[in-house]
Amino acid sequence: MRTQRIAQIVTQTDRISADLATLEQLELSTAYSNYICGGPWLSCMLWSTDGGAGDGVLTHYDAGAGARWTPHAEALPAVRELIERNFKVAKLKFARLGILRPGSVIIPHRDLLELDAPLHRLHVPLATDENCMFTERNIVYHMRRGDVWFLDASDVHSVACFSERNRVHLILDFGDDARPEDIMCVPFELGAGIAPDCVIQRRPIRAAEREAMLALGEVLDERNYRKILELVIHQHYRADGGENFVWNTVLELAERSRAHEARDKLYEMHRYYLMERSD
Ligand code: YCP
Ligand code: CO
């Protein structure tokens, strides 16, 4: 199934706002923060395959123990009700809240590489604004509050939170065997992909900007390679540099540089985020 908005639901209520305030008080997981530049990725597991809140890493939960609510769900009753009212939990494996802090970006990556069986992933933005952006391949788009999105997480994606406030998404993972009627309480139509009204148009990148990025190879070293990657990701959200701009640019600037240690680290990261990983 391709990435697309499949429905819209009510997410803006005082009780949800109260839950989002409570969320700040809970002990959150920092798992997957290595995917982020400029801050942590915080998550709160609400439903898992073994009922434990766990450490937030999907491969660390017991797959056959009986999926159910975690203790965190009790602290967030409105979010729990939102899930129960709109989604069918029979094939639900994980439900979690993911928080991205202002100024953070997610490195372009593919998910699920480390899982034995693929998942069907949905995103429901609970707190977001027009300065929060998603990228799939080279399409930059908004997921608006109250939208329910199906996300093909096996495709390369990236995120930016340039809002002044936290971006909070509810992320639901259903088993590979879930059919559309096993996912939502109301039937939904599958469409053709990311609707044009969600897409953010970027101007083409200027040649001088591209050169400026590649010239960063001159200062690249083993201390700043993540910062340089972050800068290139920021540029991708400003202007369209073409398919695979971020990874092509960092690997090319690394090739041009004499910083062999940093170059090798970037190649290792590229492999981990896009091709192969076991954890
Ligand atoms: C995402 N993928 O793309 C998640 C968040 C990193 C892995 C954390 O939203
Ligand atoms: Co992801």
JSON list of C-alpha atoms in Angstrom, two decimals, residues 71-193:
[
{"chain": "A", "resi": 71, "resn": "PRO", "atom": "CA", "xyz": [0.45, 0.94, 31.92]},
{"chain": "A", "resi": 72, "resn": "HIS", "atom": "CA", "xyz": [1.02, 4.28, 30.08]},
{"chain": "A", "resi": 73, "resn": "ALA", "atom": "CA", "xyz": [-2.42, 3.99, 28.45]},
{"chain": "A", "resi": 74, "resn": "GLU", "atom": "CA", "xyz": [-4.06, 4.51, 31.83]},
{"chain": "A", "resi": 75, "resn": "ALA", "atom": "CA", "xyz": [-2.40, 7.90, 32.20]},
{"chain": "A", "resi": 76, "resn": "LEU", "atom": "CA", "xyz": [-3.66, 9.01, 28.77]},
{"chain": "A", "resi": 77, "resn": "PRO", "atom": "CA", "xyz": [-7.37, 8.04, 28.73]},
{"chain": "A", "resi": 78, "resn": "ALA", "atom": "CA", "xyz": [-8.45, 10.36, 25.91]},
{"chain": "A", "resi": 79, "resn": "VAL", "atom": "CA", "xyz": [-5.80, 9.03, 23.54]},
{"chain": "A", "resi": 80, "resn": "ARG", "atom": "CA", "xyz": [-6.79, 5.49, 24.49]},
{"chain": "A", "resi": 81, "resn": "GLU", "atom": "CA", "xyz": [-10.43, 6.29, 23.74]},
{"chain": "A", "resi": 82, "resn": "LEU", "atom": "CA", "xyz": [-9.48, 7.89, 20.44]},
{"chain": "A", "resi": 83, "resn": "ILE", "atom": "CA", "xyz": [-7.80, 4.63, 19.44]},
{"chain": "A", "resi": 84, "resn": "GLU", "atom": "CA", "xyz": [-10.71, 2.49, 20.64]},
{"chain": "A", "resi": 85, "resn": "ARG", "atom": "CA", "xyz": [-13.32, 4.63, 18.92]},
{"chain": "A", "resi": 86, "resn": "ASN", "atom": "CA", "xyz": [-11.60, 4.77, 15.54]},
{"chain": "A", "resi": 87, "resn": "PHE", "atom": "CA", "xyz": [-9.42, 1.69, 15.16]},
{"chain": "A", "resi": 88, "resn": "LYS", "atom": "CA", "xyz": [-9.79, -2.06, 15.51]},
{"chain": "A", "resi": 89, "resn": "VAL", "atom": "CA", "xyz": [-7.28, -3.48, 17.95]},
{"chain": "A", "resi": 90, "resn": "ALA", "atom": "CA", "xyz": [-7.52, -7.19, 17.01]},
{"chain": "A", "resi": 91, "resn": "LYS", "atom": "CA", "xyz": [-4.51, -6.90, 14.66]},
{"chain": "A", "resi": 92, "resn": "LEU", "atom": "CA", "xyz": [-2.88, -3.96, 16.42]},
{"chain": "A", "resi": 93, "resn": "LYS", "atom": "CA", "xyz": [0.70, -4.67, 17.50]},
{"chain": "A", "resi": 94, "resn": "PHE", "atom": "CA", "xyz": [2.00, -1.32, 18.71]},
{"chain": "A", "resi": 95, "resn": "ALA", "atom": "CA", "xyz": [0.48, 2.08, 19.47]},
{"chain": "A", "resi": 96, "resn": "ARG", "atom": "CA", "xyz": [2.78, 4.85, 20.63]},
{"chain": "A", "resi": 97, "resn": "LEU", "atom": "CA", "xyz": [3.12, 8.57, 20.78]},
{"chain": "A", "resi": 98, "resn": "GLY", "atom": "CA", "xyz": [6.22, 9.98, 19.11]},
{"chain": "A", "resi": 99, "resn": "ILE", "atom": "CA", "xyz": [7.47, 13.44, 20.01]},
{"chain": "A", "resi": 100, "resn": "LEU", "atom": "CA", "xyz": [9.82, 15.57, 17.98]},
{"chain": "A", "resi": 101, "resn": "ARG", "atom": "CA", "xyz": [11.13, 18.73, 19.62]},
{"chain": "A", "resi": 102, "resn": "PRO", "atom": "CA", "xyz": [11.39, 22.11, 17.84]},
{"chain": "A", "resi": 103, "resn": "GLY", "atom": "CA", "xyz": [14.34, 22.33, 15.45]},
{"chain": "A", "resi": 104, "resn": "SER", "atom": "CA", "xyz": [14.83, 18.57, 15.10]},
{"chain": "A", "resi": 105, "resn": "VAL", "atom": "CA", "xyz": [15.03, 16.68, 11.83]},
{"chain": "A", "resi": 106, "resn": "ILE", "atom": "CA", "xyz": [14.94, 12.95, 11.13]},
{"chain": "A", "resi": 107, "resn": "ILE", "atom": "CA", "xyz": [17.69, 11.53, 8.92]},
{"chain": "A", "resi": 108, "resn": "PRO", "atom": "CA", "xyz": [16.30, 10.07, 5.66]},
{"chain": "A", "resi": 109, "resn": "HIS", "atom": "CA", "xyz": [15.85, 6.37, 6.44]},
{"chain": "A", "resi": 110, "resn": "ARG", "atom": "CA", "xyz": [13.76, 3.30, 5.82]},
{"chain": "A", "resi": 111, "resn": "ASP", "atom": "CA", "xyz": [11.98, 1.57, 8.69]},
{"chain": "A", "resi": 112, "resn": "LEU", "atom": "CA", "xyz": [11.25, -2.10, 9.32]},
{"chain": "A", "resi": 113, "resn": "LEU", "atom": "CA", "xyz": [14.62, -3.31, 7.96]},
{"chain": "A", "resi": 114, "resn": "GLU", "atom": "CA", "xyz": [15.30, -4.96, 11.32]},
{"chain": "A", "resi": 115, "resn": "LEU", "atom": "CA", "xyz": [11.89, -6.63, 11.70]},
{"chain": "A", "resi": 116, "resn": "ASP", "atom": "CA", "xyz": [11.16, -10.23, 10.69]},
{"chain": "A", "resi": 117, "resn": "ALA", "atom": "CA", "xyz": [7.67, -9.44, 9.43]},
{"chain": "A", "resi": 118, "resn": "PRO", "atom": "CA", "xyz": [6.58, -6.14, 7.92]},
{"chain": "A", "resi": 119, "resn": "LEU", "atom": "CA", "xyz": [3.97, -3.95, 9.63]},
{"chain": "A", "resi": 120, "resn": "HIS", "atom": "CA", "xyz": [1.21, -1.71, 8.35]},
{"chain": "A", "resi": 121, "resn": "ARG", "atom": "CA", "xyz": [1.95, 1.69, 9.85]},
{"chain": "A", "resi": 122, "resn": "LEU", "atom": "CA", "xyz": [-0.48, 4.56, 10.41]},
{"chain": "A", "resi": 123, "resn": "HIS", "atom": "CA", "xyz": [0.32, 8.10, 11.57]},
{"chain": "A", "resi": 124, "resn": "VAL", "atom": "CA", "xyz": [-2.22, 10.39, 13.23]},
{"chain": "A", "resi": 125, "resn": "PRO", "atom": "CA", "xyz": [-0.82, 13.87, 13.98]},
{"chain": "A", "resi": 126, "resn": "LEU", "atom": "CA", "xyz": [-2.09, 15.15, 17.34]},
{"chain": "A", "resi": 127, "resn": "ALA", "atom": "CA", "xyz": [0.04, 18.29, 17.59]},
{"chain": "A", "resi": 128, "resn": "THR", "atom": "CA", "xyz": [1.55, 19.79, 14.45]},
{"chain": "A", "resi": 129, "resn": "ASP", "atom": "CA", "xyz": [1.49, 22.87, 12.27]},
{"chain": "A", "resi": 130, "resn": "GLU", "atom": "CA", "xyz": [2.57, 23.95, 8.79]},
{"chain": "A", "resi": 131, "resn": "ASN", "atom": "CA", "xyz": [6.21, 24.09, 9.92]},
{"chain": "A", "resi": 132, "resn": "CYS", "atom": "CA", "xyz": [6.27, 20.33, 10.48]},
{"chain": "A", "resi": 133, "resn": "MET", "atom": "CA", "xyz": [7.05, 18.47, 7.30]},
{"chain": "A", "resi": 134, "resn": "PHE", "atom": "CA", "xyz": [7.36, 14.91, 6.13]},
{"chain": "A", "resi": 135, "resn": "THR", "atom": "CA", "xyz": [9.37, 13.70, 3.14]},
{"chain": "A", "resi": 136, "resn": "GLU", "atom": "CA", "xyz": [8.85, 10.53, 1.16]},
{"chain": "A", "resi": 137, "resn": "ARG", "atom": "CA", "xyz": [11.50, 10.02, -1.50]},
{"chain": "A", "resi": 138, "resn": "ASN", "atom": "CA", "xyz": [11.62, 13.62, -2.82]},
{"chain": "A", "resi": 139, "resn": "ILE", "atom": "CA", "xyz": [8.04, 14.64, -2.00]},
{"chain": "A", "resi": 140, "resn": "VAL", "atom": "CA", "xyz": [7.77, 17.08, 0.90]},
{"chain": "A", "resi": 141, "resn": "TYR", "atom": "CA", "xyz": [4.30, 17.23, 2.42]},
{"chain": "A", "resi": 142, "resn": "HIS", "atom": "CA", "xyz": [2.20, 18.04, 5.48]},
{"chain": "A", "resi": 143, "resn": "MET", "atom": "CA", "xyz": [0.32, 15.56, 7.59]},
{"chain": "A", "resi": 144, "resn": "ARG", "atom": "CA", "xyz": [-2.39, 17.75, 9.14]},
{"chain": "A", "resi": 145, "resn": "ARG", "atom": "CA", "xyz": [-3.87, 17.36, 12.59]},
{"chain": "A", "resi": 146, "resn": "GLY", "atom": "CA", "xyz": [-6.71, 14.85, 12.53]},
{"chain": "A", "resi": 147, "resn": "ASP", "atom": "CA", "xyz": [-5.55, 13.17, 9.34]},
{"chain": "A", "resi": 148, "resn": "VAL", "atom": "CA", "xyz": [-5.05, 9.43, 9.40]},
{"chain": "A", "resi": 149, "resn": "TRP", "atom": "CA", "xyz": [-2.17, 8.50, 7.13]},
{"chain": "A", "resi": 150, "resn": "PHE", "atom": "CA", "xyz": [-1.06, 5.13, 5.93]},
{"chain": "A", "resi": 151, "resn": "LEU", "atom": "CA", "xyz": [2.74, 5.31, 5.67]},
{"chain": "A", "resi": 152, "resn": "ASP", "atom": "CA", "xyz": [4.83, 3.02, 3.52]},
{"chain": "A", "resi": 153, "resn": "ALA", "atom": "CA", "xyz": [7.68, 3.13, 6.02]},
{"chain": "A", "resi": 154, "resn": "SER", "atom": "CA", "xyz": [9.81, 0.84, 3.85]},
{"chain": "A", "resi": 155, "resn": "ASP", "atom": "CA", "xyz": [10.23, 3.79, 1.47]},
{"chain": "A", "resi": 156, "resn": "VAL", "atom": "CA", "xyz": [12.87, 6.44, 2.29]},
{"chain": "A", "resi": 157, "resn": "HIS", "atom": "CA", "xyz": [11.41, 9.12, 4.57]},
{"chain": "A", "resi": 158, "resn": "SER", "atom": "CA", "xyz": [12.50, 12.07, 6.65]},
{"chain": "A", "resi": 159, "resn": "VAL", "atom": "CA", "xyz": [10.81, 14.56, 8.97]},
{"chain": "A", "resi": 160, "resn": "ALA", "atom": "CA", "xyz": [11.40, 18.13, 10.11]},
{"chain": "A", "resi": 161, "resn": "CYS", "atom": "CA", "xyz": [9.90, 19.99, 13.05]},
{"chain": "A", "resi": 162, "resn": "PHE", "atom": "CA", "xyz": [10.57, 23.68, 12.42]},
{"chain": "A", "resi": 163, "resn": "SER", "atom": "CA", "xyz": [7.59, 24.58, 14.58]},
{"chain": "A", "resi": 164, "resn": "GLU", "atom": "CA", "xyz": [8.07, 26.38, 17.88]},
{"chain": "A", "resi": 165, "resn": "ARG", "atom": "CA", "xyz": [6.14, 23.57, 19.55]},
{"chain": "A", "resi": 166, "resn": "ASN", "atom": "CA", "xyz": [6.56, 19.83, 19.87]},
{"chain": "A", "resi": 167, "resn": "ARG", "atom": "CA", "xyz": [5.23, 17.72, 17.05]},
{"chain": "A", "resi": 168, "resn": "VAL", "atom": "CA", "xyz": [3.29, 14.76, 18.47]},
{"chain": "A", "resi": 169, "resn": "HIS", "atom": "CA", "xyz": [2.12, 11.87, 16.30]},
{"chain": "A", "resi": 170, "resn": "LEU", "atom": "CA", "xyz": [0.16, 8.80, 17.28]},
{"chain": "A", "resi": 171, "resn": "ILE", "atom": "CA", "xyz": [1.80, 5.89, 15.45]},
{"chain": "A", "resi": 172, "resn": "LEU", "atom": "CA", "xyz": [-0.11, 2.62, 15.04]},
{"chain": "A", "resi": 173, "resn": "ASP", "atom": "CA", "xyz": [1.49, -0.56, 13.74]},
{"chain": "A", "resi": 174, "resn": "PHE", "atom": "CA", "xyz": [-0.80, -3.36, 12.54]},
{"chain": "A", "resi": 175, "resn": "GLY", "atom": "CA", "xyz": [0.22, -6.88, 11.58]},
{"chain": "A", "resi": 176, "resn": "ASP", "atom": "CA", "xyz": [1.13, -7.69, 8.04]},
{"chain": "A", "resi": 177, "resn": "ASP", "atom": "CA", "xyz": [-2.07, -9.78, 7.76]},
{"chain": "A", "resi": 178, "resn": "ALA", "atom": "CA", "xyz": [-4.39, -6.83, 8.58]},
{"chain": "A", "resi": 179, "resn": "ARG", "atom": "CA", "xyz": [-6.71, -6.04, 5.69]},
{"chain": "A", "resi": 180, "resn": "PRO", "atom": "CA", "xyz": [-8.21, -2.53, 5.36]},
{"chain": "A", "resi": 181, "resn": "GLU", "atom": "CA", "xyz": [-11.35, -3.69, 7.22]},
{"chain": "A", "resi": 182, "resn": "ASP", "atom": "CA", "xyz": [-9.17, -4.85, 10.15]},
{"chain": "A", "resi": 183, "resn": "ILE", "atom": "CA", "xyz": [-7.73, -1.38, 10.66]},
{"chain": "A", "resi": 184, "resn": "MET", "atom": "CA", "xyz": [-10.42, 1.28, 11.01]},
{"chain": "A", "resi": 185, "resn": "CYS", "atom": "CA", "xyz": [-13.95, 1.12, 12.41]},
{"chain": "A", "resi": 186, "resn": "VAL", "atom": "CA", "xyz": [-15.33, 2.97, 9.40]},
{"chain": "A", "resi": 187, "resn": "PRO", "atom": "CA", "xyz": [-14.50, 1.80, 5.88]},
{"chain": "A", "resi": 188, "resn": "PHE", "atom": "CA", "xyz": [-11.99, 3.87, 3.94]},
{"chain": "A", "resi": 189, "resn": "GLU", "atom": "CA", "xyz": [-11.11, 4.26, 0.29]},
{"chain": "A", "resi": 190, "resn": "LEU", "atom": "CA", "xyz": [-7.61, 3.61, -0.90]},
{"chain": "A", "resi": 191, "resn": "GLY", "atom": "CA", "xyz": [-6.45, 6.32, -3.24]},
{"chain": "A", "resi": 192, "resn": "ALA", "atom": "CA", "xyz": [-3.50, 6.99, -5.48]},
{"chain": "A", "resi": 193, "resn": "GLY", "atom": "CA", "xyz": [-0.92, 8.28, -3.02]}
]
